[in-house]
C-alpha atoms as one frame of an Amber mdcrd trajectory, in Angstrom:
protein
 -71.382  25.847 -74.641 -74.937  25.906 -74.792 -75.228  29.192 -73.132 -73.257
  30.932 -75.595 -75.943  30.922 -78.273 -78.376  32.233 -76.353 -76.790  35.522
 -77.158 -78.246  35.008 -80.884 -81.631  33.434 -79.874 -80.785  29.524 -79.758
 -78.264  26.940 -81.549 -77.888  27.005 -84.834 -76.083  24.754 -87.688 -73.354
  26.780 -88.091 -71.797  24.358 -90.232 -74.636  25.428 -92.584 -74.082  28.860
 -92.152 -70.544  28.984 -93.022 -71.090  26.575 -96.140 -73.985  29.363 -97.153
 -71.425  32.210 -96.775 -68.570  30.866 -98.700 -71.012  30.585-101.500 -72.143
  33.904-101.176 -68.691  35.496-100.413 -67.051  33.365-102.981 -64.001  33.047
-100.177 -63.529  29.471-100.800 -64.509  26.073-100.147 -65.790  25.497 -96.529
 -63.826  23.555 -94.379 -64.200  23.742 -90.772 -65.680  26.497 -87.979 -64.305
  26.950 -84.375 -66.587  28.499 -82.000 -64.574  31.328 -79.605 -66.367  30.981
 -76.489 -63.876  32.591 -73.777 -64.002  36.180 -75.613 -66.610  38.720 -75.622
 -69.959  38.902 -73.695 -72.272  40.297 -76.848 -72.067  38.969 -79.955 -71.489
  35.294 -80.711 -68.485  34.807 -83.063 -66.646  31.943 -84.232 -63.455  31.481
 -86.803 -64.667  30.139 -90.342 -61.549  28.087 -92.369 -62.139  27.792 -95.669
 -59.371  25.690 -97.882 -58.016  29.752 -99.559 -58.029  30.979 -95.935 -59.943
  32.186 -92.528 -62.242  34.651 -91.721 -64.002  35.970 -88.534 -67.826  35.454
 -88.346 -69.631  37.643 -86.034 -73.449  36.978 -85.434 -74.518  39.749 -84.359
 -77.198  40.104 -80.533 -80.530  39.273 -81.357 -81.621  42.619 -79.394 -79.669
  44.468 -81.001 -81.353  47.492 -83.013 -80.666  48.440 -86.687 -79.992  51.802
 -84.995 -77.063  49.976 -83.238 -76.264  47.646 -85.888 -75.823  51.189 -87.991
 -73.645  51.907 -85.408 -71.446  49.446 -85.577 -70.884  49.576 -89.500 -70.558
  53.350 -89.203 -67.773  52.920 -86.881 -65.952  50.060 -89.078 -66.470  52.574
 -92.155 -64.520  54.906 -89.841 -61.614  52.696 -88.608 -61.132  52.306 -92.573
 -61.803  55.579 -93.806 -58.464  56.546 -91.447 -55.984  54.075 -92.240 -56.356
  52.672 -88.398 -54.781  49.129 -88.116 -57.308  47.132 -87.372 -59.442  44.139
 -88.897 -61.847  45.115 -91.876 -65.350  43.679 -92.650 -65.529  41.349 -95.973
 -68.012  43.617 -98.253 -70.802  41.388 -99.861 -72.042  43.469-103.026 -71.337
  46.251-101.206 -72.909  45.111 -98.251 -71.499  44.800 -94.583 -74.339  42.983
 -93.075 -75.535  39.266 -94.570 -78.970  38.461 -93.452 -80.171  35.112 -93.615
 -82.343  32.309 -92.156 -80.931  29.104 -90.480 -83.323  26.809 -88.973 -86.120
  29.236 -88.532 -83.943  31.647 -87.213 -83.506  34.973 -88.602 -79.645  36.249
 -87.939 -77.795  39.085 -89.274 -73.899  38.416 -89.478 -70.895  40.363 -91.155
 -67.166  38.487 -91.925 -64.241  40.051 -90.934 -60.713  39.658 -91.884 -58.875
  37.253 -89.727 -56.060  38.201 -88.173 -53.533  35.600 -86.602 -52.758  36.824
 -83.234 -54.750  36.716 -79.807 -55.737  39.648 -77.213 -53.519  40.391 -74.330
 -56.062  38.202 -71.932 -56.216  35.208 -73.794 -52.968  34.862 -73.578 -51.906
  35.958 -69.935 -49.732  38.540 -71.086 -49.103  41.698 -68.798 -48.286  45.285
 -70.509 -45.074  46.685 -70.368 -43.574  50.000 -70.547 -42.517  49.150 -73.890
 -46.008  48.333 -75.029 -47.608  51.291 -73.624 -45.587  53.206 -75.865 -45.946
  51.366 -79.080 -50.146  51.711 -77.399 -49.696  55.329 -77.445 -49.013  55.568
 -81.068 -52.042  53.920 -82.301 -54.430  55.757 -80.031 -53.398  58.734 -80.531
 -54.595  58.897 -83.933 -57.597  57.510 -83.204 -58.647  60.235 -80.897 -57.208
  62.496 -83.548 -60.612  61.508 -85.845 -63.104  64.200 -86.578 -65.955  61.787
 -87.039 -67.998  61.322 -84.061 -70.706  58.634 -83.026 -73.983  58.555 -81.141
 -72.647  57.707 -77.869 -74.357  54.445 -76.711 -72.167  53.110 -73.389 -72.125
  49.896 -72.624 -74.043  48.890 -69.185 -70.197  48.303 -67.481 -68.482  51.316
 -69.009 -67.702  53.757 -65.922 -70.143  56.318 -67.271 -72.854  53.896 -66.114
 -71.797  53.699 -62.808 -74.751  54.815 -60.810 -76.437  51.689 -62.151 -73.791
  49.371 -61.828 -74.026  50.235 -58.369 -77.938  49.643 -57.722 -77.314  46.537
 -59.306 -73.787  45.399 -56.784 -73.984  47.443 -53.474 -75.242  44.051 -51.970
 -71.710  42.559 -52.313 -69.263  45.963 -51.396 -68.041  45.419 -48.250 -69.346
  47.166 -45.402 -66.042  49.362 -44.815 -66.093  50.174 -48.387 -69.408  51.605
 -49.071 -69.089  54.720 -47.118 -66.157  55.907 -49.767 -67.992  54.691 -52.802
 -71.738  56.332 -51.618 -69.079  59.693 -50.918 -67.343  58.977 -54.596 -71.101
  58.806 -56.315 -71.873  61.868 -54.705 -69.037  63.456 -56.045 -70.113  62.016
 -59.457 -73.361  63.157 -59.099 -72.397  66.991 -59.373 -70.156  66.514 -62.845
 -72.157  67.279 -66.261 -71.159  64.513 -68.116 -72.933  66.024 -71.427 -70.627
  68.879 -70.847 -67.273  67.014 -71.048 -65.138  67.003 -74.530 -66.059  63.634
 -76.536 -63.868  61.961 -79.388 -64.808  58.762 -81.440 -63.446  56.114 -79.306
 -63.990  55.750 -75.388 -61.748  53.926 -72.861 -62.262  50.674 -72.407 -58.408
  50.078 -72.753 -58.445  46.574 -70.842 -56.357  43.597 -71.645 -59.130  41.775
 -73.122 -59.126  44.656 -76.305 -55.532  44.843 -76.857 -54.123  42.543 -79.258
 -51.423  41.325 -81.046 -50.890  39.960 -84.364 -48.355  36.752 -84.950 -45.505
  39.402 -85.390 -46.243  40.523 -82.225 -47.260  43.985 -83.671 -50.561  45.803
 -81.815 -53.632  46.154 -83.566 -57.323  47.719 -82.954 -59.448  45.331 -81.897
């Protein structure tokens, strides 16, 4: 568990936290956290219960930019802007970022709307052809938006596969590398910059696919 927080810096009383942000949010009287440590590999989040009802914390990377942190609420704005179905950050005064100081650390955090449910991962669940449909219908709008982002891959996204592979050839198996050197080379000779762009990318994986207590898909 330990580990976890190193994504923010070091532990922190998040106890304190959440009692400082019901204050400020006026969302109720805290009553317990519960740290979600199987999900995501950036930011550290946990779920904050208050005795009105629940809300998503998410503390955002300490090396994170405000370029990317700008980012990340211009996206959100986006989502909302077009009616997507998805989970929508808690304004503070306006605000989508609270920035505070708990023991000596400075952290930057936004609260999101909980949403009772769990991603397709979590849960074991495979997709069926059902599902891909119902899948369909939401993305399709979303590649239907006009607003467009500063594209910023992540370092596993396929687009970053040259690196990826400096970083794993070690462990491809010897019969395999031939095809994957002859793939890169391939990939070597495509303009990426040159190739249509829309506002969301596709990391389509189990893990970001998830389903609300009605069973009903939503953005994630």
């Amino acid at each position: 568990m330990e580990k976890i927080y190193s994504r923010i810096g070091r532990k922190i009383d998040l106890k304190r936290l959440s009692i400082e942000i019901c204050k400020v949010y006026d969302i109720g009287k805290y009553f317990e956290y519960k740290l979600i440590e199987n999900v995501g590999i950036d930011d550290l989040s946990y779920i904050l219960y208050t005795d009105k009802s629940k809300f998503l914390v998410k503390i955002i990377n300490h090396n994170k930019t405000i370029q990317e942190i700008n980012q990340f609420i211009k996206k959100n704005d986006i989502i909302a802007k077009n009616k997507i179905q998805a989970p929508k950050i808690v304004l503070n005064k306006g605000n989508h970022i609270y920035s505070t100081e708990i023991n000596g650390l400075y952290i930057n955090c936004c609260i999101i709307e909980y949403i009772e449910g769990s991603d397709l991962y979590t849960i074991g669940e495979k997709i069926s052809k059902n599902d891909i449909d119902k899948l369909i219908d939401i993305i399709i709008p979303m590649h239907k938006i006009q607003d467009k982002l500063e594209i910023d891959y992540d370092e596993y996204c396929f687009m970053k596969i040259n690196e990826v592979y400096r970083k794993t050839s070690c462990k491809i198996p010897p019969k395999l590398k031939n095809e994957v050197q002859n793939f890169l080379e391939e990939y070597k000779m495509i303009d990426l910059k040159k190739l249509p762009t829309c506002f969301i990318h596709g990391d389509l994986i189990n893990s970001n696919i998830m389903k609300d207590k009605k069973r009903k898909f939503m953005a994630n």
